[in-house]
Coordinates of C-alpha atoms and ligand atoms in Angstrom, one line a residue:
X241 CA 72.6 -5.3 135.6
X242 CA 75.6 -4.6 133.3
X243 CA 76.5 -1.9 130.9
X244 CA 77.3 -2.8 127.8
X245 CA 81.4 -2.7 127.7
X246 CA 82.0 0.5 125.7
X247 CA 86.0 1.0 125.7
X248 CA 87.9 -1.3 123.0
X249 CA 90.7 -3.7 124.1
X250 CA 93.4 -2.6 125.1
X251 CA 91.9 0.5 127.5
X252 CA 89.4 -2.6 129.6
X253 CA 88.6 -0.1 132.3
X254 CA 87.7 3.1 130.1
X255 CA 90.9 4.8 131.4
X256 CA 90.6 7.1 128.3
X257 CA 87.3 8.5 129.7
X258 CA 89.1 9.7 133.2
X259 CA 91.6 11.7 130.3
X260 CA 90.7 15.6 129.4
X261 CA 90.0 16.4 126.1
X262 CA 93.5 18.0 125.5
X263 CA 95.2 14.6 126.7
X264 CA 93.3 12.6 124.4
X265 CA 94.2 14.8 121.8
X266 CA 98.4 14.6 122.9
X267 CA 97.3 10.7 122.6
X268 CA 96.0 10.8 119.2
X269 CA 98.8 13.1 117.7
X270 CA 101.6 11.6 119.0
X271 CA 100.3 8.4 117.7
X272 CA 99.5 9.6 114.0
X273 CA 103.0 11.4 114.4
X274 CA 105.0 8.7 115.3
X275 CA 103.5 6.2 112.6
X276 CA 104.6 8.1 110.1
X277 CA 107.6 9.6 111.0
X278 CA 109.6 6.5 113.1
X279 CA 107.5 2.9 112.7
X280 CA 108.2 3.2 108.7
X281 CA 112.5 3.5 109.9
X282 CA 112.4 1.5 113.2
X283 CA 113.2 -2.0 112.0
X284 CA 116.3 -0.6 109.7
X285 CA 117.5 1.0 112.4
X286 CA 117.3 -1.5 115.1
X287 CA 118.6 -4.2 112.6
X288 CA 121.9 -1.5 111.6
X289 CA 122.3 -0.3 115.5
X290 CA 121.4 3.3 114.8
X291 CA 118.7 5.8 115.9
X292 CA 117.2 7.6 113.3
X293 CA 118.6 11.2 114.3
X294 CA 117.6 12.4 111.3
X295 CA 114.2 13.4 112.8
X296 CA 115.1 14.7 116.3
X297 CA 114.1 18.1 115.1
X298 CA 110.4 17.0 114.2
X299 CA 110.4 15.4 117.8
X300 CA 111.4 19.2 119.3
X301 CA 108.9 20.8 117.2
X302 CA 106.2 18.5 118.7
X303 CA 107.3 19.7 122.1
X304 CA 107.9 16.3 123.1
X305 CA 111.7 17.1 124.6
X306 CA 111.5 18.2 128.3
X307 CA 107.6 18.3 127.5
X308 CA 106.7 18.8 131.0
X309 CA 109.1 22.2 132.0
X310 CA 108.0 24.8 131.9
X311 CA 109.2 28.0 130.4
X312 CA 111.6 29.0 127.9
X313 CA 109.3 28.0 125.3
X314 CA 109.0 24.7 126.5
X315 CA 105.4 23.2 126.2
X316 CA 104.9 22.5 129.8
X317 CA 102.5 19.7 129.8
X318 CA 101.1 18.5 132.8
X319 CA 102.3 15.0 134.6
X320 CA 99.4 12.7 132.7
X321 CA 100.1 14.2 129.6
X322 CA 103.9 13.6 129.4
X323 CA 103.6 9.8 130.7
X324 CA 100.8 9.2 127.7
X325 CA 103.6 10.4 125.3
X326 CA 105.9 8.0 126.8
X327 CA 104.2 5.7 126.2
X328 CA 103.3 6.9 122.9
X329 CA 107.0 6.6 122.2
X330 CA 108.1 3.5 123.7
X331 CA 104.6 2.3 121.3
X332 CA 107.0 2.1 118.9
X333 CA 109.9 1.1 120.0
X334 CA 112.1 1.7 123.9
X335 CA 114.8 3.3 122.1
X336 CA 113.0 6.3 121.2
X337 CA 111.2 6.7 124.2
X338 CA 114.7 6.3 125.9
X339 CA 115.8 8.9 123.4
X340 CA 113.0 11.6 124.8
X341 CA 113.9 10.6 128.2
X342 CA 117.4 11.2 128.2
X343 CA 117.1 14.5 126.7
X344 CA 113.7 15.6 128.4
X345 CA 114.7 14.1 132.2
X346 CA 118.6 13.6 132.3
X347 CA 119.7 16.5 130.8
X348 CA 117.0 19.1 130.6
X349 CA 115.6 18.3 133.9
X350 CA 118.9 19.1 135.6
X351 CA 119.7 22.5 134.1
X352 CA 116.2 23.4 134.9
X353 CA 116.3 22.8 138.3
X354 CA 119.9 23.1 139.0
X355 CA 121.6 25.3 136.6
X356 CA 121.8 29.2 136.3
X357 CA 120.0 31.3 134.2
X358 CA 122.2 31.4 131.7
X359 CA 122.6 27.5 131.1
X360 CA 119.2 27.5 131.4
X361 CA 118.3 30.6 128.8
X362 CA 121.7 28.9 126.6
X363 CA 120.7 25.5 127.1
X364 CA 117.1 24.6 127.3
X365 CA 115.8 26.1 124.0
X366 CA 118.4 24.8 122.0
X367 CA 118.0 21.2 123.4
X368 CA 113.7 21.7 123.6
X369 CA 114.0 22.1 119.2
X370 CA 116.2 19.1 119.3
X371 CA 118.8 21.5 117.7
X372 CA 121.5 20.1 120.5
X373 CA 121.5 16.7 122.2
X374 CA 122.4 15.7 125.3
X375 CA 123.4 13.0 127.3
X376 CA 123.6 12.3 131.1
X377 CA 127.0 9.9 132.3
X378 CA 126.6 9.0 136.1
X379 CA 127.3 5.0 135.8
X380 CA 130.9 4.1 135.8
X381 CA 132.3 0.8 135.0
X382 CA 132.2 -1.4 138.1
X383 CA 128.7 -1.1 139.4
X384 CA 125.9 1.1 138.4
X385 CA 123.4 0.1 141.1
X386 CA 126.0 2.1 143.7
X387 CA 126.5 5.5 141.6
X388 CA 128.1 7.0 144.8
X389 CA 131.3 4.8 144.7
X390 CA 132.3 6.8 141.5
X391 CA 135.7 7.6 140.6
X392 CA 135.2 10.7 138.2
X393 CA 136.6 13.7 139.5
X394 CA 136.5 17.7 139.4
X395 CA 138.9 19.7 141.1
X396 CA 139.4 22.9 140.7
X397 CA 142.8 24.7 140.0
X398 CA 142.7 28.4 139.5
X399 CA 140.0 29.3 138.1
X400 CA 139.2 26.1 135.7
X401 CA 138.3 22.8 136.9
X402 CA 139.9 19.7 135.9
X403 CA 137.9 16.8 135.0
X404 CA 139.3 13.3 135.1
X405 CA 137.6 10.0 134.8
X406 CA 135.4 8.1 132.4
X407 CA 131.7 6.7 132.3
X408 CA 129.7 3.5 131.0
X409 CA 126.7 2.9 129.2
X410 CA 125.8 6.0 128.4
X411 CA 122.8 6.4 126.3
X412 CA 123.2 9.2 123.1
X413 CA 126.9 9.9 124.3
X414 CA 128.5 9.8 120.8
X415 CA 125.5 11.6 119.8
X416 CA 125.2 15.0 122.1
X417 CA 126.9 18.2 122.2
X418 CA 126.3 18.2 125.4
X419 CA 127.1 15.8 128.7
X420 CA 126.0 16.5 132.0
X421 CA 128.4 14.7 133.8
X422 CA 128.0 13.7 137.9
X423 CA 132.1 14.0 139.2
X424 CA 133.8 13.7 142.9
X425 CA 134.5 17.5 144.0
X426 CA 135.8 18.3 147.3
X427 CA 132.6 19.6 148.2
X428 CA 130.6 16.3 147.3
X429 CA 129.2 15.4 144.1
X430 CA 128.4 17.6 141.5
X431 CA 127.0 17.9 138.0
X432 CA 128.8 19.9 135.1
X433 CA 128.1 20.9 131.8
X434 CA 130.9 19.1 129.2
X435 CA 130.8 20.4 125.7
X436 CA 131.5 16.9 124.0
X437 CA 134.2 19.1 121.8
X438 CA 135.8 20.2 125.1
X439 CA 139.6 19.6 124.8
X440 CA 140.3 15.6 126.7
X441 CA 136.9 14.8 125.6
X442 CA 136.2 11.1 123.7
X443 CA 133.0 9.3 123.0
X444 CA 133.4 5.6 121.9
X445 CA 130.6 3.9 120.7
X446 CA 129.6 0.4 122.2
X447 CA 128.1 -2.3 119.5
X448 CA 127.3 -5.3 119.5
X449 CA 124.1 -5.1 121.8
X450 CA 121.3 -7.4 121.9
X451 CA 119.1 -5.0 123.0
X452 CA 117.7 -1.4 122.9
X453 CA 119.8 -1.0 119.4
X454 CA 117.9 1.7 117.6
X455 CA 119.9 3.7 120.6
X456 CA 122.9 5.0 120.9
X457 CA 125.2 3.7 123.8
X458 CA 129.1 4.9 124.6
X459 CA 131.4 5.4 127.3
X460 CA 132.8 8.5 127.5
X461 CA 136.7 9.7 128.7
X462 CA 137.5 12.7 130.7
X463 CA 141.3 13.3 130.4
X464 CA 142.5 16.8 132.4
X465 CA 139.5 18.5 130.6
X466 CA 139.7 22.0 131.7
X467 CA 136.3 23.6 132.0
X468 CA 135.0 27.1 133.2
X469 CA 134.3 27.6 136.7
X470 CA 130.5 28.2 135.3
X471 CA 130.5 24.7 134.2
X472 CA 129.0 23.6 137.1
X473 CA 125.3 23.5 137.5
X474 CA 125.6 26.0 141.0
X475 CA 122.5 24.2 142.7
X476 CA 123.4 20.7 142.5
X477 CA 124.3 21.0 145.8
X478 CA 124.0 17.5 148.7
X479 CA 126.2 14.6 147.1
X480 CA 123.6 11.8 145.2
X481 CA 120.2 13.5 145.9
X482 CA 120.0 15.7 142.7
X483 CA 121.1 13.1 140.5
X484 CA 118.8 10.4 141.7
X485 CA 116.0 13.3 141.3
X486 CA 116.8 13.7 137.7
X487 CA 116.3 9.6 137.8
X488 CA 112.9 9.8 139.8
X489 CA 111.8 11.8 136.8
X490 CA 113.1 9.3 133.9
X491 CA 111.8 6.2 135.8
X492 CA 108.2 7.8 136.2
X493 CA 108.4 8.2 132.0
X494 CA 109.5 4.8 132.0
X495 CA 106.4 3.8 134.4
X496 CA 104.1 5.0 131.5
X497 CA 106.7 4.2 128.7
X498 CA 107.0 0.8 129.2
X499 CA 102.7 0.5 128.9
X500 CA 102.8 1.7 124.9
X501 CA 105.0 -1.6 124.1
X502 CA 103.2 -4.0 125.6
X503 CA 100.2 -2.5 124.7
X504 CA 101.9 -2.8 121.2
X505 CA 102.7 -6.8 121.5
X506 CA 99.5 -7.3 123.0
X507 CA 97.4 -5.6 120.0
X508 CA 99.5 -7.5 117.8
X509 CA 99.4 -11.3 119.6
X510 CA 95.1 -10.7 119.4
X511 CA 95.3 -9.6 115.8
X512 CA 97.8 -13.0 115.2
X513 CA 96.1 -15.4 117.2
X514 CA 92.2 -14.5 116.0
X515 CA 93.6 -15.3 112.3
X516 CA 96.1 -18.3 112.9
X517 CA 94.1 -21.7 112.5
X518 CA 95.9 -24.7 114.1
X519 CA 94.3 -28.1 114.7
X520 CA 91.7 -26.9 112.4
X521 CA 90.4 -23.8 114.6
X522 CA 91.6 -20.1 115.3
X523 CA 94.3 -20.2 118.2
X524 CA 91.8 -17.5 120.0
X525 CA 89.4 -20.5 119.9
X526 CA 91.8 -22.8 122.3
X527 CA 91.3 -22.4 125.7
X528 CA 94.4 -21.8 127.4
X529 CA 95.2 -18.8 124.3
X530 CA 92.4 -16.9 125.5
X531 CA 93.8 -17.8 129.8
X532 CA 96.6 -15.9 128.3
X533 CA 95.4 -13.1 126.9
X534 CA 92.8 -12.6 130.1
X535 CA 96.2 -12.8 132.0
X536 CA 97.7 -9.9 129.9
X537 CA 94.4 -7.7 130.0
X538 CA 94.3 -8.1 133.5
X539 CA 97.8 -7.3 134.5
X540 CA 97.8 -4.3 132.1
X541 CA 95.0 -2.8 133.3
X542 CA 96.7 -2.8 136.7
X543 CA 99.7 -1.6 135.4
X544 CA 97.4 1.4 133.4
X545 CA 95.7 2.4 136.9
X546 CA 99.0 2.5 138.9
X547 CA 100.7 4.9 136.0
X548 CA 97.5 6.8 136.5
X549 CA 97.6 7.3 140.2
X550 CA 101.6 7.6 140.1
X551 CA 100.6 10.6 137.5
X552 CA 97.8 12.2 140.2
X553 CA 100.2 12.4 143.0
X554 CA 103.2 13.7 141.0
X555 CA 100.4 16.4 139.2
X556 CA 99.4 17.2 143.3
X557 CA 103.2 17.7 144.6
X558 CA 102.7 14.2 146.8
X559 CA 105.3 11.8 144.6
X560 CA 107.7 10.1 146.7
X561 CA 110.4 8.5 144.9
X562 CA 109.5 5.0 146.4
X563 CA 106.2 6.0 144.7
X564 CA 108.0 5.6 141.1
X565 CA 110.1 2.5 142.3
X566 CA 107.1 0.4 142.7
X567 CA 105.6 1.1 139.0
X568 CA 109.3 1.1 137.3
X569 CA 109.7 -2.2 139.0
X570 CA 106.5 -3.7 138.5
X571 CA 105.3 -2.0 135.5
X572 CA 108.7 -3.1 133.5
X573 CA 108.7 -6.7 134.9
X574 CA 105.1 -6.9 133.5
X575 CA 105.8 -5.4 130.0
X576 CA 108.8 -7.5 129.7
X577 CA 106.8 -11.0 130.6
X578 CA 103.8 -9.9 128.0
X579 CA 106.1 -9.2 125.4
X580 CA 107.7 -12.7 126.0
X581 CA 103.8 -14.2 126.1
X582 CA 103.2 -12.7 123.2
X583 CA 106.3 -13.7 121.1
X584 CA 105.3 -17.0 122.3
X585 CA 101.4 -16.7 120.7
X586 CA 103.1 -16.6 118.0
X587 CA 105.5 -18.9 117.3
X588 CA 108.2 -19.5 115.0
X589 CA 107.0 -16.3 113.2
X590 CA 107.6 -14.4 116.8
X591 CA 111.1 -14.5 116.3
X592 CA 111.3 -12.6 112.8
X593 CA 111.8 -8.8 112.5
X594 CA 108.3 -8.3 110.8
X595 CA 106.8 -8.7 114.0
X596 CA 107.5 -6.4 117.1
X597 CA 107.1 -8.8 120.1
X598 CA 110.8 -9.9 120.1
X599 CA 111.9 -6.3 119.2
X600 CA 110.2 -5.0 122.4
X601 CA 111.2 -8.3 124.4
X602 CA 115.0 -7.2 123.5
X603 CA 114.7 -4.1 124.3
X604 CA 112.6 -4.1 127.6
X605 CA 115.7 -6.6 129.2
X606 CA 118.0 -3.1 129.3
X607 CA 114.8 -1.3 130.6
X608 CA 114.5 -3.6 133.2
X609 CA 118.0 -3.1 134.4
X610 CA 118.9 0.6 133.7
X611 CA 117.4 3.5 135.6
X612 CA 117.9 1.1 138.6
X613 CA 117.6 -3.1 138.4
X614 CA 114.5 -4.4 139.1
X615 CA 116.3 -5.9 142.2
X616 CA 117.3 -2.0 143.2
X617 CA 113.7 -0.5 143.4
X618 CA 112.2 -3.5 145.1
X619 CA 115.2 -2.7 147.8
X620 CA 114.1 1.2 148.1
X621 CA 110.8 -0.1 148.6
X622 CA 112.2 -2.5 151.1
X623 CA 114.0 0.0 152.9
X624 CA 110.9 2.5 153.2
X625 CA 108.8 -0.4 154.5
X626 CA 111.3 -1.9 157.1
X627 CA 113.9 1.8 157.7
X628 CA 116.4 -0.6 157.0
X629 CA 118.6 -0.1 153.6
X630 CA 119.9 -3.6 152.1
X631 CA 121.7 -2.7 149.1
Ligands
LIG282 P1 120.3 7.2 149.7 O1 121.0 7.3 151.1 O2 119.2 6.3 149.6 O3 119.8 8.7 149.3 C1 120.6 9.9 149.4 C2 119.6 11.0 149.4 O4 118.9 11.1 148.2 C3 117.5 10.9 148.4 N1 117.0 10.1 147.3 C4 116.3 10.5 146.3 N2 115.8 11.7 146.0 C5 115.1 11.8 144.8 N3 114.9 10.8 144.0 C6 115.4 9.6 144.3 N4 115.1 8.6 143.5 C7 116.1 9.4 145.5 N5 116.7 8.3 146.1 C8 117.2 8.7 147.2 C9 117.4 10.3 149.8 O5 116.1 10.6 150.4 C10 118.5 10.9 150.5 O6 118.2 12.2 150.9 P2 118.6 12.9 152.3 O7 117.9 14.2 152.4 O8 118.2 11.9 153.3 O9 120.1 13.0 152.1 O10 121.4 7.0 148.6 P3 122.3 5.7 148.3 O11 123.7 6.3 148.0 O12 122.3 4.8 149.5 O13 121.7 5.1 147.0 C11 120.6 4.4 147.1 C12 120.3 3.7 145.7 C13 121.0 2.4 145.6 C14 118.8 3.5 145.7 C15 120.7 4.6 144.5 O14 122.1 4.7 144.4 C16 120.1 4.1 143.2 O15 119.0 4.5 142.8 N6 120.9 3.3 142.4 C17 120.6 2.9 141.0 C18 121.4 3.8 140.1 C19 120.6 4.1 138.8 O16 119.4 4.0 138.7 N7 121.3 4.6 137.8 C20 120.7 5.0 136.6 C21 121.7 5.7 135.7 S1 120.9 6.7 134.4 C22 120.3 5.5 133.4 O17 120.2 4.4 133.6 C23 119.7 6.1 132.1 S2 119.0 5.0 131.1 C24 118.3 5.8 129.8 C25 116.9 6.2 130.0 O18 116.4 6.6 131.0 O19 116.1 5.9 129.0
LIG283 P1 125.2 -4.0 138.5 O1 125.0 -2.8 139.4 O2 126.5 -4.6 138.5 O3 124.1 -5.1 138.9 C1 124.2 -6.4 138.4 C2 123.2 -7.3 139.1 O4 123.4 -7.2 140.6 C3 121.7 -6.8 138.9 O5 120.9 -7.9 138.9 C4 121.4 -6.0 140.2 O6 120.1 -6.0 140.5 C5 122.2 -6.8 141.2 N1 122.5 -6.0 142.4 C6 123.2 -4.8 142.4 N2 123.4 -4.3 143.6 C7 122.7 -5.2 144.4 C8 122.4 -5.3 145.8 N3 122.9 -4.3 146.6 N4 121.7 -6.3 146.3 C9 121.3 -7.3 145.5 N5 121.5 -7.3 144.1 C10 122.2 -6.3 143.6 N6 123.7 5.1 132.8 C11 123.8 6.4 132.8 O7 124.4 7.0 133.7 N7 123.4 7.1 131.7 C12 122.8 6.5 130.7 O8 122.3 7.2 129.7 C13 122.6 5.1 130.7 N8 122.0 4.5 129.6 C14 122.0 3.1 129.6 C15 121.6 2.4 128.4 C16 121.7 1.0 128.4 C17 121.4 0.3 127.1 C18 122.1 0.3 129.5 C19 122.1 -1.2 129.5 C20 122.4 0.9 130.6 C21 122.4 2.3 130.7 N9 122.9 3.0 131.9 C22 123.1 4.4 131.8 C23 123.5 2.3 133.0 C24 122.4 1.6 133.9 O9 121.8 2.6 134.7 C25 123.1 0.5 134.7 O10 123.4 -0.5 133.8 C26 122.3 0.0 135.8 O11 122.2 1.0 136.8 C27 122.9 -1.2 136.5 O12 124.2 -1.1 136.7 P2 125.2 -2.3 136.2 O13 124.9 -2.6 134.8 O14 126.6 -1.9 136.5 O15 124.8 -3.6 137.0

């Protein structure tokens, strides 16, 4: 016997009904919230290459930034809760998900669990309101999959060190007040607070990207800035593991990010196809439309399940990081080949601005290769399955 199917496309399993109350309701305000404060600017701004900072504050005041700490009047929401406003976020478009998870993950995270208490009591309300912005440089120039072969450095003379060096592709760096910024000490790598106004500091924007453009991307210069010896975040202590733990955090968000815009394109290509008649019939009526669409539903609900799980064991204290590399890596390749599916079900119009599958396609490419390639996480999985790294 069957029950009748209760749960609307696109939640095919009911995952909604393994949600609490208060994580249904994040769901539904973050939704309303973000309809009417970003989906009305979102085209503008990814057609004019800016994000709509305007409305970081109403983002803070939602306790959306560093949503998951706890403390210093942070809202300290529980692992389920943050990934469904994720994906809340990325709903609308990667940029402003990528926006939250720079600030909430990169920079946050870090002083949180590495900085004293004064950066943290300075630092974390101020950047929780959205009054401050920050920004997180680790990749350099020549190769961002191998983060350790930087060539920033701090070294300390006197009582100030001296930072020298510059980073790439880094997300809201002409934006923030305040870079963390990974640097070659004598004693290992180390992260340190850089007010962007420091003295040696510049910020150059990058343009002309074909992807992710309602964000903010820059490289940043470091020439002899002199910084206080309480710069430095005092516990990030063992050379690339606290860095790549500030990543594990982003690249779970992106886990459950990534499911709000395909979720999006998907919505939209069933809407499309159920009122587009060609040869005389609905495209939902043809055959291998609906093979599709079954396609899409199926992987999704996968990809919903294994955000799920990846949100129980990092709720229970279990996460590895290999854990998060296998639904970055497969959750992102799967959003990316939906949205292209679904710019496909619909045609020549799939290509305009007025619809969002080519927006998300765009923008999912950079997801796909920042916070570690695709190729990168299937080769820490590789390595915990065989002991043997390959990279
Ligand atoms: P490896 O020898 O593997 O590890 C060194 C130590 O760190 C530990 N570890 C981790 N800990 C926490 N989280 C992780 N993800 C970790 N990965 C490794 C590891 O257990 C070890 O600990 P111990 O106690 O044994 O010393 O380090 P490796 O130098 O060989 O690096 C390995 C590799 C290639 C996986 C790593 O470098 C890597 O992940 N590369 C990709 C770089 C990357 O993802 N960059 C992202 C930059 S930020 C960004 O893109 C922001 S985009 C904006 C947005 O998020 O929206
Ligand atoms: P590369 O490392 O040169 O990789 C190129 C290709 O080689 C990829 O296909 C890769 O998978 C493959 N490859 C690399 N190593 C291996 C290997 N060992 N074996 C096999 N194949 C390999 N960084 C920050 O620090 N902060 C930010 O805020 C930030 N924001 C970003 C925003 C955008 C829009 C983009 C595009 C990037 C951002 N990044 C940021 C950088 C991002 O993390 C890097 O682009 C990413 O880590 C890949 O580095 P790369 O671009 O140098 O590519």
């Amino acid at each position: 016997m069957s029950a009748p199917r209760t749960s609307p496309f696109p939640d095919f399993y009911d995952i909604n009904d393994l949600l609490t109350e208060e994580q249904r309701l994040i769901v539904s305000s973050v939704r309303e919230f973000v309809t009417r404060q970003f989906a009305p600017v979102i085209n503008r701004c990814y057609m004019e290459e800016t994000f709509p900072i305007d409305k970081i504050k109403s983002i803070g005041a939602m306790g959306l930034l560093g949503g998951n700490l706890k403390g210093y009047g942070l809202a300290g929401m529980d692992a389920i809760s943050y990934g469904l406003v994720m994906k809340e976020l990325e709903r609308c478009d990667s940029g402003l998900r990528s926006f939250a998870s720079v600030q909430g993950a990169l920079v946050m995270y870090p002083i949180h669990e590495y900085g004293s208490e004064e950066q943290k009591s300075y630092w974390l309300p101020r950047l929780g309101s959205g009054e401050a912005i920050g920004c997180f440089g680790l990749t350099e120039s020549y190769g961002g999959s191998d983060p350790g072969a930087m060539t920033t450095t701090a070294v300390l003379k006197g009582d100030k060190w001296i930072l020298n060096g510059s980073k790439m592709w880094i997300t809201n760096g002409s934006l923030a007040q305040i870079a963390i910024v990974w640097a070659k000490t004598p004693d290992g790598i180390r992260g340190f607070l850089v007010p962007t106004n420091a003295k040696g500091f510049s910020a150059k924007k990058m343009t002309g990207k074909l992807s992710l453009r309602a964000s903010v991307t820059s490289e940043l210069y470091f020439d002899n800035i002199e910084l206080e010896k309480s710069a430095m975040l005092p516990k990030s202590t063992g050379g690339l593991k606290c860095p790549l733990s500030c990543l594990t955090q982003a690249r779970y968000g992106i886990a459950w990010g990534v499911l709000g815009a395909a979720e999006a394109c998907f919505d939209e290509a069933v809407n499309y196809v159920k009122d587009r008649v060609v040869f005389g019939k609905p495209l939902a009526a043809k055959q291998i439309v609906q093979m599709k669409l079954a396609t899409i539903a199926s992987r999704l609900t996968q990809a919903q399940l294994l955000a799920l799980r990846l949100g129980q064991l990092k709720e229970s204290g279990k996460l590895h990081h290999s854990h998060v590399s296998i639904a970055k890596q497969n959750n992102v390749q799967f959003a990316l080949e939906t949205a292209r599916t679904c710019r496909d079900m619909l045609g020549g119009n799939g290509i305009m601005i007025e619809y969002q599958a080519m927006r998300h396609m765009c923008n999912l490419e950079t997801v796909y290769t920042y916070e570690g390639t695709n190729d990168i996480h299937l080769l820490i999985v590789g390595s915990e399955i065989t002991g043997i790294q390959a990279f």
